[in-house]
């Protein structure tokens, strides 16, 4: 049996397959932090609960998850959030960490992959490291970095009254995240339903939506197709955008005529957030 407690540790019972052998047990102490310059955040350290609400930890040995922990916290003052202690056998292992703002837990599979339900990706951060556990106590300080790309859509034309719902198909992105390799899994397609278009209509009557995605490389070119439907489920209009640039830790802004019949190529811009400056003197 596995027990999950808020901001607590989850350890496999010793009777279960893959459980820790106590005769040769070591302790791995893990402390999480975030990079000092991550996208929208200033160049200062922030408390973990001010950035994410859930953290998943796992240790993989011999191709199998031998220990894992899921923490959730909504208290900015909780000093234990992001800190865990794992009892492990001596030997080589891989530590993987995935932090996010989802409502549900995202457990790792034995390959270190996480797969959000219904492709619902929130702002997410990750970390991975190969470790050799050979001391009685091993301390690891982990710096997590953002691992998603954000596609921001904004129509130049207004949403027509007949359009009440929609569907976005995004090709060239990943359905899951490989925390070991620190990138999305193989290139695929995801489908995002828009059951109520009014939720994604701004005060000026334009369509506006943000979509967080995993991508299989640091930067990719994707294809986005949005179909808009009337109350009877018939397509009112469709918009296809090719060669959409997506980059990890960047907001990728796409605008254009989504509903009009005029042929106008979408305007694509990328809001890059730079990290530390690198200076070289020769």
PDB file of C-alpha atoms in Angstrom:
ATOM      1  CA  UNK A   1       0.000   0.000   0.000  1.00  0.00           C
ATOM      2  CA  UNK A   2       1.155   3.541  -0.734  1.00  0.00           C
ATOM      3  CA  UNK A   3       0.237   6.510   1.464  1.00  0.00           C
ATOM      4  CA  UNK A   4       0.170  10.097   0.220  1.00  0.00           C
ATOM      5  CA  UNK A   5       0.233  13.025   2.616  1.00  0.00           C
ATOM      6  CA  UNK A   6       0.343  16.717   1.862  1.00  0.00           C
ATOM      7  CA  UNK A   7       3.970  17.905   1.887  1.00  0.00           C
ATOM      8  CA  UNK A   8       5.052  14.492   3.115  1.00  0.00           C
ATOM      9  CA  UNK A   9       7.101  11.610   1.790  1.00  0.00           C
ATOM     10  CA  UNK A  10       5.795   8.571  -0.031  1.00  0.00           C
ATOM     11  CA  UNK A  11       7.950   5.463   0.257  1.00  0.00           C
ATOM     12  CA  UNK A  12       7.267   2.036  -1.143  1.00  0.00           C
ATOM     13  CA  UNK A  13       6.544  -0.530   1.558  1.00  0.00           C
ATOM     14  CA  UNK A  14       9.410  -2.957   2.006  1.00  0.00           C
ATOM     15  CA  UNK A  15       7.168  -5.912   1.146  1.00  0.00           C
ATOM     16  CA  UNK A  16       6.564  -4.589  -2.374  1.00  0.00           C
ATOM     17  CA  UNK A  17       8.694  -5.513  -5.354  1.00  0.00           C
ATOM     18  CA  UNK A  18      11.492  -3.013  -5.895  1.00  0.00           C
ATOM     19  CA  UNK A  19      11.368  -1.877  -2.264  1.00  0.00           C
ATOM     20  CA  UNK A  20      14.455  -0.624  -0.462  1.00  0.00           C
ATOM     21  CA  UNK A  21      16.653  -3.231   1.243  1.00  0.00           C
ATOM     22  CA  UNK A  22      17.369  -1.890   4.715  1.00  0.00           C
ATOM     23  CA  UNK A  23      20.580  -3.912   5.221  1.00  0.00           C
ATOM     24  CA  UNK A  24      22.469  -1.687   2.775  1.00  0.00           C
ATOM     25  CA  UNK A  25      20.470   1.507   3.049  1.00  0.00           C
ATOM     26  CA  UNK A  26      21.733   5.018   2.364  1.00  0.00           C
ATOM     27  CA  UNK A  27      19.917   8.313   2.714  1.00  0.00           C
ATOM     28  CA  UNK A  28      19.530  10.802  -0.140  1.00  0.00           C
ATOM     29  CA  UNK A  29      18.580  14.311   0.986  1.00  0.00           C
ATOM     30  CA  UNK A  30      17.129  16.512  -1.773  1.00  0.00           C
ATOM     31  CA  UNK A  31      16.533  20.277  -1.630  1.00  0.00           C
ATOM     32  CA  UNK A  32      14.878  22.103  -4.552  1.00  0.00           C
ATOM     33  CA  UNK A  33      15.253  25.657  -5.796  1.00  0.00           C
ATOM     34  CA  UNK A  34      14.603  27.490  -9.044  1.00  0.00           C
ATOM     35  CA  UNK A  35      17.017  29.078 -11.465  1.00  0.00           C
ATOM     36  CA  UNK A  36      17.590  32.753 -10.649  1.00  0.00           C
ATOM     37  CA  UNK A  37      16.321  33.838 -14.053  1.00  0.00           C
ATOM     38  CA  UNK A  38      13.318  31.902 -15.318  1.00  0.00           C
ATOM     39  CA  UNK A  39      11.064  33.537 -17.855  1.00  0.00           C
ATOM     40  CA  UNK A  40       8.583  35.856 -16.218  1.00  0.00           C
ATOM     41  CA  UNK A  41      10.273  35.741 -12.823  1.00  0.00           C
ATOM     42  CA  UNK A  42      12.833  38.333 -11.668  1.00  0.00           C
ATOM     43  CA  UNK A  43      16.472  37.488 -11.076  1.00  0.00           C
ATOM     44  CA  UNK A  44      15.907  36.592  -7.451  1.00  0.00           C
ATOM     45  CA  UNK A  45      15.159  33.365  -5.643  1.00  0.00           C
ATOM     46  CA  UNK A  46      11.480  32.718  -5.014  1.00  0.00           C
ATOM     47  CA  UNK A  47       9.884  30.366  -2.534  1.00  0.00           C
ATOM     48  CA  UNK A  48       8.698  27.151  -4.172  1.00  0.00           C
ATOM     49  CA  UNK A  49       4.983  27.563  -3.308  1.00  0.00           C
ATOM     50  CA  UNK A  50       4.954  30.980  -5.001  1.00  0.00           C
ATOM     51  CA  UNK A  51       5.857  29.298  -8.298  1.00  0.00           C
ATOM     52  CA  UNK A  52       4.396  25.755  -8.223  1.00  0.00           C
ATOM     53  CA  UNK A  53       1.874  23.843  -6.142  1.00  0.00           C
ATOM     54  CA  UNK A  54       3.049  20.253  -6.709  1.00  0.00           C
ATOM     55  CA  UNK A  55       6.392  18.490  -6.967  1.00  0.00           C
ATOM     56  CA  UNK A  56       6.978  14.892  -8.030  1.00  0.00           C
ATOM     57  CA  UNK A  57      10.233  13.115  -7.186  1.00  0.00           C
ATOM     58  CA  UNK A  58      11.476   9.733  -8.369  1.00  0.00           C
ATOM     59  CA  UNK A  59      14.649   7.672  -8.209  1.00  0.00           C
ATOM     60  CA  UNK A  60      15.300   5.223 -11.039  1.00  0.00           C
ATOM     61  CA  UNK A  61      17.660   2.292 -10.536  1.00  0.00           C
ATOM     62  CA  UNK A  62      18.225  -0.511 -13.048  1.00  0.00           C
ATOM     63  CA  UNK A  63      15.456   0.837 -15.279  1.00  0.00           C
ATOM     64  CA  UNK A  64      12.845   0.894 -12.558  1.00  0.00           C
ATOM     65  CA  UNK A  65      11.350   3.508 -10.243  1.00  0.00           C
ATOM     66  CA  UNK A  66      12.419   2.312  -6.775  1.00  0.00           C
ATOM     67  CA  UNK A  67      11.259   5.339  -4.789  1.00  0.00           C
ATOM     68  CA  UNK A  68       8.980   8.269  -5.404  1.00  0.00           C
ATOM     69  CA  UNK A  69       7.332  11.125  -3.585  1.00  0.00           C
ATOM     70  CA  UNK A  70       4.547  13.565  -4.445  1.00  0.00           C
ATOM     71  CA  UNK A  71       4.291  16.818  -2.509  1.00  0.00           C
ATOM     72  CA  UNK A  72       1.512  19.379  -2.720  1.00  0.00           C
ATOM     73  CA  UNK A  73       1.348  22.649  -0.877  1.00  0.00           C
ATOM     74  CA  UNK A  74      -0.502  25.954  -1.011  1.00  0.00           C
ATOM     75  CA  UNK A  75       1.193  27.587   1.954  1.00  0.00           C
ATOM     76  CA  UNK A  76       3.961  30.056   1.078  1.00  0.00           C
ATOM     77  CA  UNK A  77       5.421  29.624   4.542  1.00  0.00           C
ATOM     78  CA  UNK A  78       5.918  25.860   4.305  1.00  0.00           C
ATOM     79  CA  UNK A  79       9.682  25.346   4.611  1.00  0.00           C
ATOM     80  CA  UNK A  80       9.437  21.587   4.067  1.00  0.00           C
ATOM     81  CA  UNK A  81       7.990  21.901   0.558  1.00  0.00           C
ATOM     82  CA  UNK A  82      10.619  20.820  -1.965  1.00  0.00           C
ATOM     83  CA  UNK A  83      12.710  18.917   0.577  1.00  0.00           C
ATOM     84  CA  UNK A  84      12.704  15.125   0.778  1.00  0.00           C
ATOM     85  CA  UNK A  85      14.777  12.261   2.137  1.00  0.00           C
ATOM     86  CA  UNK A  86      14.905   8.997   0.215  1.00  0.00           C
ATOM     87  CA  UNK A  87      16.194   5.664   1.584  1.00  0.00           C
ATOM     88  CA  UNK A  88      18.100   3.942  -1.224  1.00  0.00           C
ATOM     89  CA  UNK A  89      20.385   1.035  -1.954  1.00  0.00           C
ATOM     90  CA  UNK A  90      24.000   1.798  -2.795  1.00  0.00           C
ATOM     91  CA  UNK A  91      24.814   2.148  -6.469  1.00  0.00           C
ATOM     92  CA  UNK A  92      24.096   4.242  -9.527  1.00  0.00           C
ATOM     93  CA  UNK A  93      20.709   5.903  -9.925  1.00  0.00           C
ATOM     94  CA  UNK A  94      18.933   8.750 -11.679  1.00  0.00           C
ATOM     95  CA  UNK A  95      17.061  11.392  -9.705  1.00  0.00           C
ATOM     96  CA  UNK A  96      14.214  13.092 -11.589  1.00  0.00           C
ATOM     97  CA  UNK A  97      12.027  15.959 -10.356  1.00  0.00           C
ATOM     98  CA  UNK A  98       8.990  17.542 -11.989  1.00  0.00           C
ATOM     99  CA  UNK A  99       7.223  20.585 -10.502  1.00  0.00           C
ATOM    100  CA  UNK A 100       3.937  21.964 -11.814  1.00  0.00           C
ATOM    101  CA  UNK A 101       0.649  23.696 -10.991  1.00  0.00           C
ATOM    102  CA  UNK A 102      -1.777  20.963 -11.994  1.00  0.00           C
ATOM    103  CA  UNK A 103      -4.745  19.834  -9.940  1.00  0.00           C
ATOM    104  CA  UNK A 104      -3.740  16.172 -10.024  1.00  0.00           C
ATOM    105  CA  UNK A 105      -0.578  14.219  -9.341  1.00  0.00           C
ATOM    106  CA  UNK A 106       1.686  13.393 -12.290  1.00  0.00           C
ATOM    107  CA  UNK A 107       3.464  10.129 -11.444  1.00  0.00           C
ATOM    108  CA  UNK A 108       6.578   9.015 -13.314  1.00  0.00           C
ATOM    109  CA  UNK A 109       6.683   5.813 -15.303  1.00  0.00           C
ATOM    110  CA  UNK A 110       9.815   3.647 -15.175  1.00  0.00           C
ATOM    111  CA  UNK A 111      11.371   5.659 -18.011  1.00  0.00           C
ATOM    112  CA  UNK A 112      10.977   8.928 -16.129  1.00  0.00           C
ATOM    113  CA  UNK A 113       8.092  10.199 -18.275  1.00  0.00           C
ATOM    114  CA  UNK A 114       5.124  12.248 -17.038  1.00  0.00           C
ATOM    115  CA  UNK A 115       1.912  12.419 -19.066  1.00  0.00           C
ATOM    116  CA  UNK A 116      -0.690  15.084 -18.171  1.00  0.00           C
ATOM    117  CA  UNK A 117      -4.315  14.023 -18.510  1.00  0.00           C
ATOM    118  CA  UNK A 118      -6.098  15.567 -21.525  1.00  0.00           C
ATOM    119  CA  UNK A 119      -2.830  17.296 -22.514  1.00  0.00           C
ATOM    120  CA  UNK A 120      -3.423  19.859 -19.768  1.00  0.00           C
ATOM    121  CA  UNK A 121       0.061  21.279 -19.241  1.00  0.00           C
ATOM    122  CA  UNK A 122       0.539  23.950 -16.593  1.00  0.00           C
ATOM    123  CA  UNK A 123       3.655  26.027 -15.975  1.00  0.00           C
ATOM    124  CA  UNK A 124       6.218  23.306 -15.280  1.00  0.00           C
ATOM    125  CA  UNK A 125       9.844  22.919 -14.180  1.00  0.00           C
ATOM    126  CA  UNK A 126      12.155  19.917 -14.159  1.00  0.00           C
ATOM    127  CA  UNK A 127      15.498  18.508 -13.041  1.00  0.00           C
ATOM    128  CA  UNK A 128      17.470  15.312 -13.618  1.00  0.00           C
ATOM    129  CA  UNK A 129      20.851  14.032 -12.445  1.00  0.00           C
ATOM    130  CA  UNK A 130      22.780  10.769 -12.487  1.00  0.00           C
ATOM    131  CA  UNK A 131      24.040   9.993  -8.993  1.00  0.00           C
ATOM    132  CA  UNK A 132      26.273   7.415  -7.333  1.00  0.00           C
ATOM    133  CA  UNK A 133      24.948   6.535  -3.904  1.00  0.00           C
ATOM    134  CA  UNK A 134      27.906   5.238  -1.929  1.00  0.00           C
ATOM    135  CA  UNK A 135      27.888   7.280   1.280  1.00  0.00           C
ATOM    136  CA  UNK A 136      25.597   6.807   4.221  1.00  0.00           C
ATOM    137  CA  UNK A 137      24.153  10.287   3.565  1.00  0.00           C
ATOM    138  CA  UNK A 138      24.149  12.118   0.227  1.00  0.00           C
ATOM    139  CA  UNK A 139      22.955  15.730  -0.049  1.00  0.00           C
ATOM    140  CA  UNK A 140      21.784  17.101  -3.394  1.00  0.00           C
ATOM    141  CA  UNK A 141      20.777  20.705  -4.120  1.00  0.00           C
ATOM    142  CA  UNK A 142      18.610  20.790  -7.236  1.00  0.00           C
ATOM    143  CA  UNK A 143      17.952  23.798  -9.449  1.00  0.00           C
ATOM    144  CA  UNK A 144      14.816  23.329 -11.539  1.00  0.00           C
ATOM    145  CA  UNK A 145      14.300  25.084 -14.870  1.00  0.00           C
ATOM    146  CA  UNK A 146      11.156  25.738 -16.903  1.00  0.00           C
ATOM    147  CA  UNK A 147      10.515  22.929 -19.379  1.00  0.00           C
ATOM    148  CA  UNK A 148       7.506  24.129 -21.390  1.00  0.00           C
ATOM    149  CA  UNK A 149       6.845  26.368 -24.342  1.00  0.00           C
ATOM    150  CA  UNK A 150       3.821  28.671 -24.362  1.00  0.00           C
ATOM    151  CA  UNK A 151       1.823  29.366 -27.519  1.00  0.00           C
ATOM    152  CA  UNK A 152      -0.172  32.601 -27.184  1.00  0.00           C
ATOM    153  CA  UNK A 153      -2.934  33.044 -29.794  1.00  0.00           C
ATOM    154  CA  UNK A 154      -4.692  36.334 -30.513  1.00  0.00           C
ATOM    155  CA  UNK A 155      -7.032  36.990 -33.435  1.00  0.00           C
ATOM    156  CA  UNK A 156      -6.914  40.346 -35.203  1.00  0.00           C
ATOM    157  CA  UNK A 157     -10.591  39.956 -36.098  1.00  0.00           C
ATOM    158  CA  UNK A 158     -13.534  39.525 -33.762  1.00  0.00           C
ATOM    159  CA  UNK A 159     -15.204  36.251 -32.911  1.00  0.00           C
ATOM    160  CA  UNK A 160     -18.380  35.960 -35.038  1.00  0.00           C
ATOM    161  CA  UNK A 161     -21.633  35.350 -33.122  1.00  0.00           C
ATOM    162  CA  UNK A 162     -22.109  32.016 -34.883  1.00  0.00           C
ATOM    163  CA  UNK A 163     -18.869  30.589 -33.458  1.00  0.00           C
ATOM    164  CA  UNK A 164     -19.519  29.073 -30.030  1.00  0.00           C
ATOM    165  CA  UNK A 165     -16.835  26.376 -29.657  1.00  0.00           C
ATOM    166  CA  UNK A 166     -13.615  25.219 -31.237  1.00  0.00           C
ATOM    167  CA  UNK A 167     -10.830  22.687 -31.407  1.00  0.00           C
ATOM    168  CA  UNK A 168      -7.071  23.197 -31.699  1.00  0.00           C
ATOM    169  CA  UNK A 169      -4.833  20.512 -33.217  1.00  0.00           C
ATOM    170  CA  UNK A 170      -1.134  21.165 -32.688  1.00  0.00           C
ATOM    171  CA  UNK A 171       1.300  18.947 -34.601  1.00  0.00           C
ATOM    172  CA  UNK A 172       5.035  18.740 -33.899  1.00  0.00           C
ATOM    173  CA  UNK A 173       4.804  18.824 -30.101  1.00  0.00           C
ATOM    174  CA  UNK A 174       4.990  16.112 -27.417  1.00  0.00           C
ATOM    175  CA  UNK A 175       2.256  14.302 -25.529  1.00  0.00           C
ATOM    176  CA  UNK A 176       4.517  13.605 -22.538  1.00  0.00           C
ATOM    177  CA  UNK A 177       7.688  14.907 -20.930  1.00  0.00           C
ATOM    178  CA  UNK A 178      10.880  12.857 -20.575  1.00  0.00           C
ATOM    179  CA  UNK A 179      12.419  14.096 -17.351  1.00  0.00           C
ATOM    180  CA  UNK A 180      15.548  11.961 -17.774  1.00  0.00           C
ATOM    181  CA  UNK A 181      16.390  13.517 -21.157  1.00  0.00           C
ATOM    182  CA  UNK A 182      14.944  16.900 -20.113  1.00  0.00           C
ATOM    183  CA  UNK A 183      12.774  17.310 -23.193  1.00  0.00           C
ATOM    184  CA  UNK A 184       9.424  16.273 -24.582  1.00  0.00           C
ATOM    185  CA  UNK A 185       8.916  12.776 -25.916  1.00  0.00           C
ATOM    186  CA  UNK A 186       8.766  12.062 -29.655  1.00  0.00           C
ATOM    187  CA  UNK A 187       7.045  14.507 -31.997  1.00  0.00           C
ATOM    188  CA  UNK A 188       3.320  13.969 -32.129  1.00  0.00           C
ATOM    189  CA  UNK A 189       0.032  15.860 -32.138  1.00  0.00           C
ATOM    190  CA  UNK A 190      -2.233  17.033 -29.343  1.00  0.00           C
ATOM    191  CA  UNK A 191      -5.892  18.038 -29.490  1.00  0.00           C
ATOM    192  CA  UNK A 192      -7.303  20.785 -27.283  1.00  0.00           C
ATOM    193  CA  UNK A 193     -11.069  21.186 -27.184  1.00  0.00           C
ATOM    194  CA  UNK A 194     -12.579  24.639 -26.662  1.00  0.00           C
ATOM    195  CA  UNK A 195     -16.103  23.859 -25.415  1.00  0.00           C
ATOM    196  CA  UNK A 196     -17.030  27.496 -24.753  1.00  0.00           C
ATOM    197  CA  UNK A 197     -15.458  30.066 -27.039  1.00  0.00           C
ATOM    198  CA  UNK A 198     -16.803  32.890 -24.879  1.00  0.00           C
ATOM    199  CA  UNK A 199     -14.273  31.956 -22.189  1.00  0.00           C
ATOM    200  CA  UNK A 200     -11.484  32.703 -24.672  1.00  0.00           C
ATOM    201  CA  UNK A 201     -12.926  35.972 -25.994  1.00  0.00           C
ATOM    202  CA  UNK A 202     -11.383  39.149 -24.576  1.00  0.00           C
ATOM    203  CA  UNK A 203     -13.169  42.401 -23.776  1.00  0.00           C
ATOM    204  CA  UNK A 204     -12.646  43.637 -27.339  1.00  0.00           C
ATOM    205  CA  UNK A 205     -14.311  40.553 -28.806  1.00  0.00           C
ATOM    206  CA  UNK A 206     -11.123  38.894 -30.069  1.00  0.00           C
ATOM    207  CA  UNK A 207     -10.118  35.265 -29.577  1.00  0.00           C
ATOM    208  CA  UNK A 208      -7.273  34.948 -27.059  1.00  0.00           C
ATOM    209  CA  UNK A 209      -5.804  31.736 -25.673  1.00  0.00           C
ATOM    210  CA  UNK A 210      -2.570  30.491 -24.136  1.00  0.00           C
ATOM    211  CA  UNK A 211      -1.487  26.888 -24.635  1.00  0.00           C
ATOM    212  CA  UNK A 212       1.395  25.341 -22.694  1.00  0.00           C
ATOM    213  CA  UNK A 213       3.125  22.443 -24.439  1.00  0.00           C
ATOM    214  CA  UNK A 214       6.108  20.113 -24.189  1.00  0.00           C
ATOM    215  CA  UNK A 215       8.315  20.011 -27.273  1.00  0.00           C
ATOM    216  CA  UNK A 216      10.767  17.292 -28.362  1.00  0.00           C
ATOM    217  CA  UNK A 217      13.712  19.645 -28.753  1.00  0.00           C
ATOM    218  CA  UNK A 218      14.934  23.012 -27.521  1.00  0.00           C
ATOM    219  CA  UNK A 219      13.154  24.629 -30.469  1.00  0.00           C
ATOM    220  CA  UNK A 220      10.730  23.215 -33.044  1.00  0.00           C
ATOM    221  CA  UNK A 221       8.450  24.318 -35.869  1.00  0.00           C
ATOM    222  CA  UNK A 222       4.866  23.212 -35.405  1.00  0.00           C
ATOM    223  CA  UNK A 223       1.588  23.320 -37.300  1.00  0.00           C
ATOM    224  CA  UNK A 224      -1.585  24.642 -35.655  1.00  0.00           C
ATOM    225  CA  UNK A 225      -5.092  24.098 -36.988  1.00  0.00           C
ATOM    226  CA  UNK A 226      -8.108  25.666 -35.264  1.00  0.00           C
ATOM    227  CA  UNK A 227     -11.653  24.754 -36.247  1.00  0.00           C
ATOM    228  CA  UNK A 228     -14.516  26.896 -34.967  1.00  0.00           C
ATOM    229  CA  UNK A 229     -18.035  25.433 -34.674  1.00  0.00           C
ATOM    230  CA  UNK A 230     -21.572  26.761 -34.425  1.00  0.00           C
ATOM    231  CA  UNK A 231     -24.201  25.536 -31.965  1.00  0.00           C
ATOM    232  CA  UNK A 232     -25.083  22.643 -34.297  1.00  0.00           C
ATOM    233  CA  UNK A 233     -21.483  21.403 -34.366  1.00  0.00           C
ATOM    234  CA  UNK A 234     -20.834  22.544 -37.913  1.00  0.00           C
ATOM    235  CA  UNK A 235     -17.542  24.217 -38.854  1.00  0.00           C
ATOM    236  CA  UNK A 236     -17.977  27.979 -39.201  1.00  0.00           C
ATOM    237  CA  UNK A 237     -14.382  28.662 -40.171  1.00  0.00           C
ATOM    238  CA  UNK A 238     -10.960  27.073 -39.921  1.00  0.00           C
ATOM    239  CA  UNK A 239      -7.489  28.519 -39.526  1.00  0.00           C
ATOM    240  CA  UNK A 240      -4.245  26.696 -40.383  1.00  0.00           C
ATOM    241  CA  UNK A 241      -0.873  28.089 -39.357  1.00  0.00           C
ATOM    242  CA  UNK A 242       2.311  26.355 -40.464  1.00  0.00           C
ATOM    243  CA  UNK A 243       5.907  26.790 -39.367  1.00  0.00           C
ATOM    244  CA  UNK A 244       4.912  28.116 -35.945  1.00  0.00           C
ATOM    245  CA  UNK A 245       8.056  28.573 -33.880  1.00  0.00           C
ATOM    246  CA  UNK A 246       8.024  27.037 -30.409  1.00  0.00           C
ATOM    247  CA  UNK A 247      10.932  27.310 -28.002  1.00  0.00           C
ATOM    248  CA  UNK A 248      11.449  26.062 -24.448  1.00  0.00           C
ATOM    249  CA  UNK A 249      11.033  28.756 -21.790  1.00  0.00           C
ATOM    250  CA  UNK A 250       9.621  31.233 -24.322  1.00  0.00           C
ATOM    251  CA  UNK A 251       6.235  32.801 -25.008  1.00  0.00           C
ATOM    252  CA  UNK A 252       5.494  32.424 -28.709  1.00  0.00           C
ATOM    253  CA  UNK A 253       2.946  35.025 -29.839  1.00  0.00           C
ATOM    254  CA  UNK A 254       0.833  34.246 -32.908  1.00  0.00           C
ATOM    255  CA  UNK A 255      -1.730  36.669 -34.330  1.00  0.00           C
ATOM    256  CA  UNK A 256      -3.650  37.138 -37.570  1.00  0.00           C
ATOM    257  CA  UNK A 257      -7.104  36.868 -39.108  1.00  0.00           C
ATOM    258  CA  UNK A 258      -8.647  33.740 -37.603  1.00  0.00           C
ATOM    259  CA  UNK A 259     -12.250  34.193 -38.742  1.00  0.00           C
ATOM    260  CA  UNK A 260     -12.130  36.357 -41.879  1.00  0.00           C
ATOM    261  CA  UNK A 261     -11.921  34.899 -45.353  1.00  0.00           C
ATOM    262  CA  UNK A 262      -9.070  37.208 -46.320  1.00  0.00           C
ATOM    263  CA  UNK A 263      -5.803  35.384 -46.879  1.00  0.00           C
ATOM    264  CA  UNK A 264      -3.336  36.875 -44.440  1.00  0.00           C
ATOM    265  CA  UNK A 265      -0.313  35.049 -43.087  1.00  0.00           C
ATOM    266  CA  UNK A 266      -0.152  34.964 -39.280  1.00  0.00           C
ATOM    267  CA  UNK A 267       2.300  37.225 -37.535  1.00  0.00           C
ATOM    268  CA  UNK A 268       4.665  35.202 -35.376  1.00  0.00           C
ATOM    269  CA  UNK A 269       6.965  36.658 -32.748  1.00  0.00           C
ATOM    270  CA  UNK A 270       8.948  35.097 -29.928  1.00  0.00           C
ATOM    271  CA  UNK A 271       9.362  36.608 -26.471  1.00  0.00           C
ATOM    272  CA  UNK A 272      12.711  35.180 -25.352  1.00  0.00           C
ATOM    273  CA  UNK A 273      13.825  35.449 -21.745  1.00  0.00           C
ATOM    274  CA  UNK A 274      17.610  35.469 -21.484  1.00  0.00           C
ATOM    275  CA  UNK A 275      19.515  33.998 -18.563  1.00  0.00           C
ATOM    276  CA  UNK A 276      22.919  35.119 -17.345  1.00  0.00           C
ATOM    277  CA  UNK A 277      25.322  37.016 -19.641  1.00  0.00           C
ATOM    278  CA  UNK A 278      28.404  35.149 -20.844  1.00  0.00           C
ATOM    279  CA  UNK A 279      31.537  37.235 -21.305  1.00  0.00           C
ATOM    280  CA  UNK A 280      34.643  35.868 -23.017  1.00  0.00           C
ATOM    281  CA  UNK A 281      37.985  37.681 -23.287  1.00  0.00           C
ATOM    282  CA  UNK A 282      40.680  36.426 -25.692  1.00  0.00           C
TER     283      UNK A 282
END
